[in-house]
């Protein structure tokens, strides 16, 4: 149960919030000080209290220092976890744009011969796919580098960052596409563009005409350059002279979402606890004071609010939506989109 305290508009100054009888000298002396223990002033004991309040309301709900600290931590950690989900979303959105533009280039060539015969349009398509792959590689590095820092803030377990590192190493060791894309990112950063050849193929499937576009790496060109990671290059030479980038990109994004799913699972107990801290506060407030969508907490000193922190439900809603949107991407290599008609 909360204890409410309402600011007396007659007793307190409407500008600074301090008792009028104390004067502005008190405001000047104490307004900018952080007081964590009782202080004496003019024979009176002044203490810092902690309050919960509805936005645009003068009513302060007194809460314990322990409740205040729990809410501060819950808000901070839930915002941090939302940011982790946003980083994965950046990566998946860049992957989605790449796949959509590959389809779009193929569609344009299917419906108009000008896209096949006009060199300027063709080179534009070539560099569009290059740009999409570079965007994907950049955000993959952003995600994989920053997740190690993020998990240190989200878990008190000192071994968790090493667990995440092990997850990354396992995918690197077991998935060729992971190794290829890691090496390709370094190659793109220092040496050249990711796409060496954009291949367009048309074939008959029964009475239907099938149009396919494939961005390739030329393995011989990587060998001649001499700067691509040698161990990965040897593996590619055993596969084919032309490395299909779609194949390895799909393997790579599947591995990253697998790592992310493991991180979600590991942090789920903490996340649920922080969610409950925020949501139960809203439920208790709504029960006693009426429904609201906006709460805040702060220190209450001489009936003056300071160090205000907004306690919102939106980060939790956004995070849960991102979790539903960006589930683990399994078996992407075996899936494809078709606009094939039924004859």
CSV table of C-alpha atoms in Angstrom, one decimal:
chain,number,residue,atom,x,y,z
A,1,UNK,CA,0.0,0.0,0.0
A,2,UNK,CA,1.2,3.5,-0.9
A,3,UNK,CA,1.2,6.5,1.5
A,4,UNK,CA,0.2,9.7,-0.3
A,5,UNK,CA,1.4,13.2,0.4
A,6,UNK,CA,-0.1,16.2,-1.4
A,7,UNK,CA,1.8,19.5,-1.9
A,8,UNK,CA,0.0,22.4,-0.1
A,9,UNK,CA,-0.1,25.1,-2.8
A,10,UNK,CA,-0.7,27.8,-0.1
A,11,UNK,CA,2.1,26.8,2.1
A,12,UNK,CA,4.7,26.2,-0.6
A,13,UNK,CA,6.1,28.6,-3.2
A,14,UNK,CA,4.7,27.8,-6.6
A,15,UNK,CA,8.0,28.6,-8.3
A,16,UNK,CA,10.6,26.7,-6.3
A,17,UNK,CA,8.3,24.3,-4.2
A,18,UNK,CA,9.8,25.2,-0.9
A,19,UNK,CA,8.0,26.4,2.2
A,20,UNK,CA,7.5,30.2,1.9
A,21,UNK,CA,8.5,30.7,5.6
A,22,UNK,CA,12.0,29.4,4.9
A,23,UNK,CA,12.6,32.0,2.2
A,24,UNK,CA,14.8,31.7,-0.9
A,25,UNK,CA,18.0,31.5,1.1
A,26,UNK,CA,17.0,27.9,2.0
A,27,UNK,CA,16.5,27.2,-1.7
A,28,UNK,CA,19.8,28.6,-2.6
A,29,UNK,CA,21.6,26.7,0.1
A,30,UNK,CA,20.0,23.3,-0.3
A,31,UNK,CA,18.3,22.9,-3.7
A,32,UNK,CA,21.4,21.5,-5.5
A,33,UNK,CA,22.6,19.3,-2.7
A,34,UNK,CA,22.1,15.5,-2.6
A,35,UNK,CA,21.1,14.6,0.9
A,36,UNK,CA,21.1,10.9,1.8
A,37,UNK,CA,20.8,11.2,5.6
A,38,UNK,CA,18.9,13.5,8.0
A,39,UNK,CA,20.3,17.1,8.2
A,40,UNK,CA,19.5,19.7,10.8
A,41,UNK,CA,18.5,23.2,9.9
A,42,UNK,CA,17.2,25.7,12.4
A,43,UNK,CA,16.6,23.0,15.0
A,44,UNK,CA,14.5,20.9,12.5
A,45,UNK,CA,15.5,17.5,11.0
A,46,UNK,CA,15.2,17.4,7.2
A,47,UNK,CA,15.3,14.1,5.4
A,48,UNK,CA,15.2,12.9,1.8
A,49,UNK,CA,12.2,10.7,1.1
A,50,UNK,CA,11.3,8.9,-2.1
A,51,UNK,CA,8.1,9.3,-4.0
A,52,UNK,CA,6.1,7.9,-6.8
A,53,UNK,CA,3.7,10.2,-8.7
A,54,UNK,CA,1.5,10.5,-11.7
A,55,UNK,CA,2.7,13.0,-14.3
A,56,UNK,CA,1.0,16.4,-14.0
A,57,UNK,CA,-0.1,15.6,-10.5
A,58,UNK,CA,0.9,17.3,-7.2
A,59,UNK,CA,0.2,14.1,-5.2
A,60,UNK,CA,3.4,12.3,-4.0
A,61,UNK,CA,3.1,8.6,-3.1
A,62,UNK,CA,5.9,7.9,-0.5
A,63,UNK,CA,7.9,4.7,-1.2
A,64,UNK,CA,10.8,3.1,0.6
A,65,UNK,CA,14.3,3.6,-0.5
A,66,UNK,CA,14.5,-0.1,-1.4
A,67,UNK,CA,11.5,0.2,-3.7
A,68,UNK,CA,13.0,3.3,-5.3
A,69,UNK,CA,16.3,1.5,-6.0
A,70,UNK,CA,14.5,-1.5,-7.4
A,71,UNK,CA,12.5,0.6,-9.8
A,72,UNK,CA,15.6,2.6,-10.9
A,73,UNK,CA,17.4,-0.7,-11.6
A,74,UNK,CA,14.4,-2.3,-13.4
A,75,UNK,CA,14.0,0.7,-15.6
A,76,UNK,CA,17.7,0.9,-16.5
A,77,UNK,CA,18.0,-2.8,-17.3
A,78,UNK,CA,14.8,-3.0,-19.3
A,79,UNK,CA,15.9,-0.1,-21.4
A,80,UNK,CA,19.2,-1.8,-21.9
A,81,UNK,CA,17.6,-5.0,-23.0
A,82,UNK,CA,15.3,-3.2,-25.4
A,83,UNK,CA,18.5,-1.7,-27.0
A,84,UNK,CA,20.0,-5.1,-27.4
A,85,UNK,CA,16.8,-6.2,-29.2
A,86,UNK,CA,17.0,-3.0,-31.3
A,87,UNK,CA,20.5,-3.9,-32.4
A,88,UNK,CA,19.4,-7.4,-33.6
A,89,UNK,CA,16.5,-5.7,-35.4
A,90,UNK,CA,18.9,-3.4,-37.2
A,91,UNK,CA,20.8,-6.5,-38.4
A,92,UNK,CA,17.6,-8.4,-39.5
A,93,UNK,CA,16.2,-5.3,-41.2
A,94,UNK,CA,19.4,-4.9,-43.2
A,95,UNK,CA,19.3,-8.6,-44.1
A,96,UNK,CA,15.6,-8.2,-45.2
A,97,UNK,CA,16.4,-5.3,-47.4
A,98,UNK,CA,19.2,-7.3,-49.1
A,99,UNK,CA,16.9,-10.2,-49.9
A,100,UNK,CA,14.1,-7.9,-51.1
A,101,UNK,CA,16.4,-6.0,-53.4
A,102,UNK,CA,17.8,-9.2,-54.9
A,103,UNK,CA,14.2,-10.2,-55.7
A,104,UNK,CA,13.4,-6.7,-57.0
A,105,UNK,CA,16.4,-6.7,-59.4
A,106,UNK,CA,15.4,-10.1,-60.7
A,107,UNK,CA,11.8,-9.0,-61.1
A,108,UNK,CA,12.8,-5.8,-63.1
A,109,UNK,CA,14.8,-7.9,-65.5
A,110,UNK,CA,11.9,-10.3,-65.9
A,111,UNK,CA,9.4,-7.6,-67.0
A,112,UNK,CA,11.7,-5.3,-69.0
A,113,UNK,CA,14.6,-6.1,-71.3
A,114,UNK,CA,16.1,-2.6,-70.7
A,115,UNK,CA,17.4,-3.7,-67.3
A,116,UNK,CA,19.5,-6.4,-69.1
A,117,UNK,CA,20.7,-4.4,-72.0
A,118,UNK,CA,21.4,-1.0,-70.4
A,119,UNK,CA,24.9,-1.1,-68.8
A,120,UNK,CA,24.2,1.9,-66.6
A,121,UNK,CA,21.2,0.2,-65.1
A,122,UNK,CA,23.1,-3.1,-64.7
A,123,UNK,CA,26.0,-1.5,-62.8
A,124,UNK,CA,23.5,0.3,-60.6
A,125,UNK,CA,22.0,-3.0,-59.7
A,126,UNK,CA,25.4,-4.4,-59.0
A,127,UNK,CA,26.3,-1.7,-56.6
A,128,UNK,CA,22.9,-1.7,-55.0
A,129,UNK,CA,23.5,-5.3,-53.9
A,130,UNK,CA,27.0,-4.4,-52.8
A,131,UNK,CA,25.6,-1.6,-50.6
A,132,UNK,CA,23.1,-3.9,-49.0
A,133,UNK,CA,25.7,-6.5,-48.2
A,134,UNK,CA,28.0,-3.9,-46.8
A,135,UNK,CA,25.2,-2.6,-44.6
A,136,UNK,CA,24.5,-6.1,-43.4
A,137,UNK,CA,28.2,-6.8,-42.6
A,138,UNK,CA,28.5,-3.5,-40.7
A,139,UNK,CA,25.5,-4.1,-38.5
A,140,UNK,CA,26.6,-7.7,-37.9
A,141,UNK,CA,29.9,-6.4,-36.5
A,142,UNK,CA,28.0,-3.8,-34.4
A,143,UNK,CA,25.8,-6.5,-32.9
A,144,UNK,CA,28.6,-9.1,-32.2
A,145,UNK,CA,31.0,-6.5,-30.7
A,146,UNK,CA,28.5,-4.7,-28.6
A,147,UNK,CA,26.6,-7.7,-27.2
A,148,UNK,CA,29.6,-8.6,-25.0
A,149,UNK,CA,29.5,-5.2,-23.4
A,150,UNK,CA,25.7,-5.3,-23.1
A,151,UNK,CA,25.5,-8.7,-21.3
A,152,UNK,CA,27.9,-7.5,-18.6
A,153,UNK,CA,25.4,-4.8,-17.7
A,154,UNK,CA,22.4,-7.2,-17.8
A,155,UNK,CA,23.8,-10.0,-15.7
A,156,UNK,CA,25.6,-10.1,-12.4
A,157,UNK,CA,27.1,-13.5,-13.4
A,158,UNK,CA,30.8,-12.7,-14.1
A,159,UNK,CA,31.0,-15.8,-16.4
A,160,UNK,CA,28.2,-14.7,-18.7
A,161,UNK,CA,30.4,-12.8,-21.2
A,162,UNK,CA,32.6,-15.9,-21.5
A,163,UNK,CA,29.5,-17.9,-22.1
A,164,UNK,CA,28.5,-15.6,-25.0
A,165,UNK,CA,32.0,-15.7,-26.4
A,166,UNK,CA,31.8,-19.5,-26.4
A,167,UNK,CA,28.4,-19.4,-28.2
A,168,UNK,CA,30.1,-17.2,-30.9
A,169,UNK,CA,33.1,-19.5,-31.1
A,170,UNK,CA,30.8,-22.6,-31.5
A,171,UNK,CA,29.0,-21.1,-34.5
A,172,UNK,CA,32.3,-20.0,-36.0
A,173,UNK,CA,33.7,-23.5,-35.7
A,174,UNK,CA,30.6,-25.3,-37.0
A,175,UNK,CA,29.2,-23.1,-39.7
A,176,UNK,CA,31.1,-22.3,-42.9
A,177,UNK,CA,28.9,-19.3,-43.7
A,178,UNK,CA,29.9,-17.7,-40.3
A,179,UNK,CA,33.6,-18.1,-41.1
A,180,UNK,CA,33.1,-16.8,-44.7
A,181,UNK,CA,31.2,-13.7,-43.6
A,182,UNK,CA,33.6,-12.9,-40.8
A,183,UNK,CA,36.5,-13.0,-43.3
A,184,UNK,CA,34.5,-11.1,-45.9
A,185,UNK,CA,33.8,-8.3,-43.5
A,186,UNK,CA,37.5,-7.8,-42.9
A,187,UNK,CA,38.1,-8.0,-46.7
A,188,UNK,CA,35.4,-5.4,-47.4
A,189,UNK,CA,36.8,-3.1,-44.7
A,190,UNK,CA,40.4,-3.1,-46.1
A,191,UNK,CA,40.5,-4.5,-49.7
A,192,UNK,CA,37.4,-4.6,-51.9
A,193,UNK,CA,33.7,-4.9,-52.5
A,194,UNK,CA,31.9,-8.1,-51.6
A,195,UNK,CA,30.2,-8.9,-54.9
A,196,UNK,CA,32.5,-9.9,-57.8
A,197,UNK,CA,29.8,-11.2,-60.1
A,198,UNK,CA,26.0,-10.7,-60.3
A,199,UNK,CA,24.6,-13.6,-62.3
A,200,UNK,CA,21.2,-13.7,-63.9
A,201,UNK,CA,19.7,-17.0,-65.0
A,202,UNK,CA,16.5,-17.9,-66.7
A,203,UNK,CA,15.4,-21.5,-67.0
A,204,UNK,CA,12.3,-23.5,-67.9
A,205,UNK,CA,10.4,-25.4,-65.2
A,206,UNK,CA,7.7,-27.3,-67.1
A,207,UNK,CA,5.6,-24.6,-68.7
A,208,UNK,CA,7.0,-21.9,-66.4
A,209,UNK,CA,10.0,-19.6,-66.8
A,210,UNK,CA,12.2,-19.2,-63.7
A,211,UNK,CA,14.3,-16.1,-63.2
A,212,UNK,CA,17.1,-16.2,-60.6
A,213,UNK,CA,19.8,-13.7,-59.5
A,214,UNK,CA,22.9,-14.7,-57.6
A,215,UNK,CA,25.6,-12.5,-56.1
A,216,UNK,CA,29.0,-14.3,-56.2
A,217,UNK,CA,32.4,-14.1,-54.8
A,218,UNK,CA,35.1,-15.2,-57.2
A,219,UNK,CA,37.5,-17.4,-55.3
A,220,UNK,CA,40.3,-17.0,-57.8
A,221,UNK,CA,40.1,-13.2,-57.4
A,222,UNK,CA,40.3,-13.5,-53.6
A,223,UNK,CA,43.4,-15.8,-54.1
A,224,UNK,CA,45.1,-13.3,-56.4
A,225,UNK,CA,44.4,-10.4,-53.9
A,226,UNK,CA,46.3,-12.3,-51.3
A,227,UNK,CA,44.6,-10.7,-48.3
A,228,UNK,CA,41.6,-12.8,-47.7
A,229,UNK,CA,41.9,-15.1,-44.7
A,230,UNK,CA,43.8,-18.1,-46.0
A,231,UNK,CA,42.1,-20.9,-44.0
A,232,UNK,CA,38.7,-19.8,-45.1
A,233,UNK,CA,39.9,-19.3,-48.7
A,234,UNK,CA,41.1,-22.9,-48.7
A,235,UNK,CA,37.7,-24.1,-47.6
A,236,UNK,CA,36.0,-22.0,-50.4
A,237,UNK,CA,38.3,-23.5,-53.0
A,238,UNK,CA,37.1,-26.9,-52.1
A,239,UNK,CA,33.5,-25.8,-52.6
A,240,UNK,CA,33.4,-24.0,-55.9
A,241,UNK,CA,35.2,-21.3,-58.0
A,242,UNK,CA,32.1,-19.1,-57.4
A,243,UNK,CA,30.9,-18.7,-53.9
A,244,UNK,CA,27.1,-18.0,-53.7
A,245,UNK,CA,26.9,-15.2,-51.1
A,246,UNK,CA,23.2,-15.8,-50.5
A,247,UNK,CA,24.0,-19.2,-49.1
A,248,UNK,CA,26.6,-18.0,-46.7
A,249,UNK,CA,24.7,-14.9,-45.7
A,250,UNK,CA,21.7,-17.0,-44.7
A,251,UNK,CA,23.9,-19.4,-42.7
A,252,UNK,CA,25.5,-16.4,-40.9
A,253,UNK,CA,22.2,-14.6,-40.0
A,254,UNK,CA,20.8,-18.0,-38.7
A,255,UNK,CA,23.9,-18.4,-36.5
A,256,UNK,CA,23.5,-14.9,-35.0
A,257,UNK,CA,19.9,-15.3,-34.2
A,258,UNK,CA,20.7,-18.7,-32.6
A,259,UNK,CA,23.2,-16.9,-30.4
A,260,UNK,CA,20.7,-14.2,-29.6
A,261,UNK,CA,18.0,-16.8,-28.6
A,262,UNK,CA,20.5,-18.4,-26.2
A,263,UNK,CA,21.1,-14.9,-24.6
A,264,UNK,CA,17.4,-14.3,-24.3
A,265,UNK,CA,16.9,-17.6,-22.6
A,266,UNK,CA,19.8,-17.0,-20.1
A,267,UNK,CA,18.5,-13.6,-19.2
A,268,UNK,CA,14.8,-14.5,-19.0
A,269,UNK,CA,14.6,-14.8,-15.2
A,270,UNK,CA,16.1,-11.3,-14.7
A,271,UNK,CA,14.0,-9.8,-17.4
A,272,UNK,CA,10.8,-11.2,-16.0
A,273,UNK,CA,11.7,-9.9,-12.5
A,274,UNK,CA,12.3,-6.4,-13.8
A,275,UNK,CA,9.1,-6.5,-15.9
A,276,UNK,CA,7.2,-7.5,-12.8
A,277,UNK,CA,8.7,-4.7,-10.7
A,278,UNK,CA,7.4,-2.1,-13.2
A,279,UNK,CA,4.1,-3.7,-14.0
A,280,UNK,CA,3.2,-4.5,-10.4
A,281,UNK,CA,3.9,-0.8,-9.5
A,282,UNK,CA,1.4,0.3,-12.1
A,283,UNK,CA,-1.2,-2.3,-11.0
A,284,UNK,CA,-1.0,-1.2,-7.4
A,285,UNK,CA,-1.2,2.5,-8.3
A,286,UNK,CA,-4.1,1.9,-10.7
A,287,UNK,CA,-6.0,0.0,-8.0
A,288,UNK,CA,-5.6,2.7,-5.4
A,289,UNK,CA,-5.6,5.9,-7.4
A,290,UNK,CA,-7.1,5.2,-10.8
A,291,UNK,CA,-5.6,4.0,-14.1
A,292,UNK,CA,-2.6,5.9,-15.5
A,293,UNK,CA,-0.2,5.4,-18.4
A,294,UNK,CA,2.6,7.6,-17.0
A,295,UNK,CA,4.4,7.3,-13.6
A,296,UNK,CA,7.6,8.7,-12.3
A,297,UNK,CA,9.8,8.5,-9.2
A,298,UNK,CA,12.1,10.9,-7.6
A,299,UNK,CA,13.6,12.2,-4.4
A,300,UNK,CA,11.4,14.4,-2.2
A,301,UNK,CA,13.3,17.0,-0.2
A,302,UNK,CA,11.5,19.8,1.6
A,303,UNK,CA,8.5,18.8,-0.5
A,304,UNK,CA,10.5,19.5,-3.6
A,305,UNK,CA,10.9,16.8,-6.3
A,306,UNK,CA,14.3,16.2,-7.7
A,307,UNK,CA,16.3,13.5,-9.6
A,308,UNK,CA,13.1,12.5,-11.4
A,309,UNK,CA,13.1,9.3,-13.4
A,310,UNK,CA,10.2,8.3,-15.7
A,311,UNK,CA,9.0,4.7,-15.2
A,312,UNK,CA,7.4,3.7,-18.4
A,313,UNK,CA,5.8,0.5,-19.7
A,314,UNK,CA,6.7,1.2,-23.3
A,315,UNK,CA,10.2,-0.3,-23.3
A,316,UNK,CA,8.7,-3.6,-22.1
A,317,UNK,CA,6.0,-3.4,-24.8
A,318,UNK,CA,8.6,-2.6,-27.5
A,319,UNK,CA,11.0,-5.3,-26.4
A,320,UNK,CA,8.3,-8.0,-26.4
A,321,UNK,CA,7.2,-6.9,-29.9
A,322,UNK,CA,10.7,-7.2,-31.2
A,323,UNK,CA,11.1,-10.6,-29.6
A,324,UNK,CA,8.0,-11.8,-31.4
A,325,UNK,CA,9.1,-10.2,-34.7
A,326,UNK,CA,12.7,-11.5,-34.6
A,327,UNK,CA,12.6,-15.1,-33.6
A,328,UNK,CA,15.4,-17.5,-34.3
A,329,UNK,CA,15.8,-17.9,-38.1
A,330,UNK,CA,16.2,-21.6,-38.7
A,331,UNK,CA,16.9,-23.4,-42.0
A,332,UNK,CA,16.9,-20.3,-44.1
A,333,UNK,CA,19.1,-22.1,-46.7
A,334,UNK,CA,16.2,-24.5,-47.5
A,335,UNK,CA,13.6,-21.7,-47.8
A,336,UNK,CA,12.7,-19.4,-50.7
A,337,UNK,CA,10.0,-17.0,-51.9
A,338,UNK,CA,8.1,-17.6,-55.1
A,339,UNK,CA,5.4,-15.8,-57.1
A,340,UNK,CA,4.8,-18.8,-59.2
A,341,UNK,CA,1.3,-19.1,-60.6
A,342,UNK,CA,-0.9,-22.2,-60.4
A,343,UNK,CA,-1.6,-23.5,-63.9
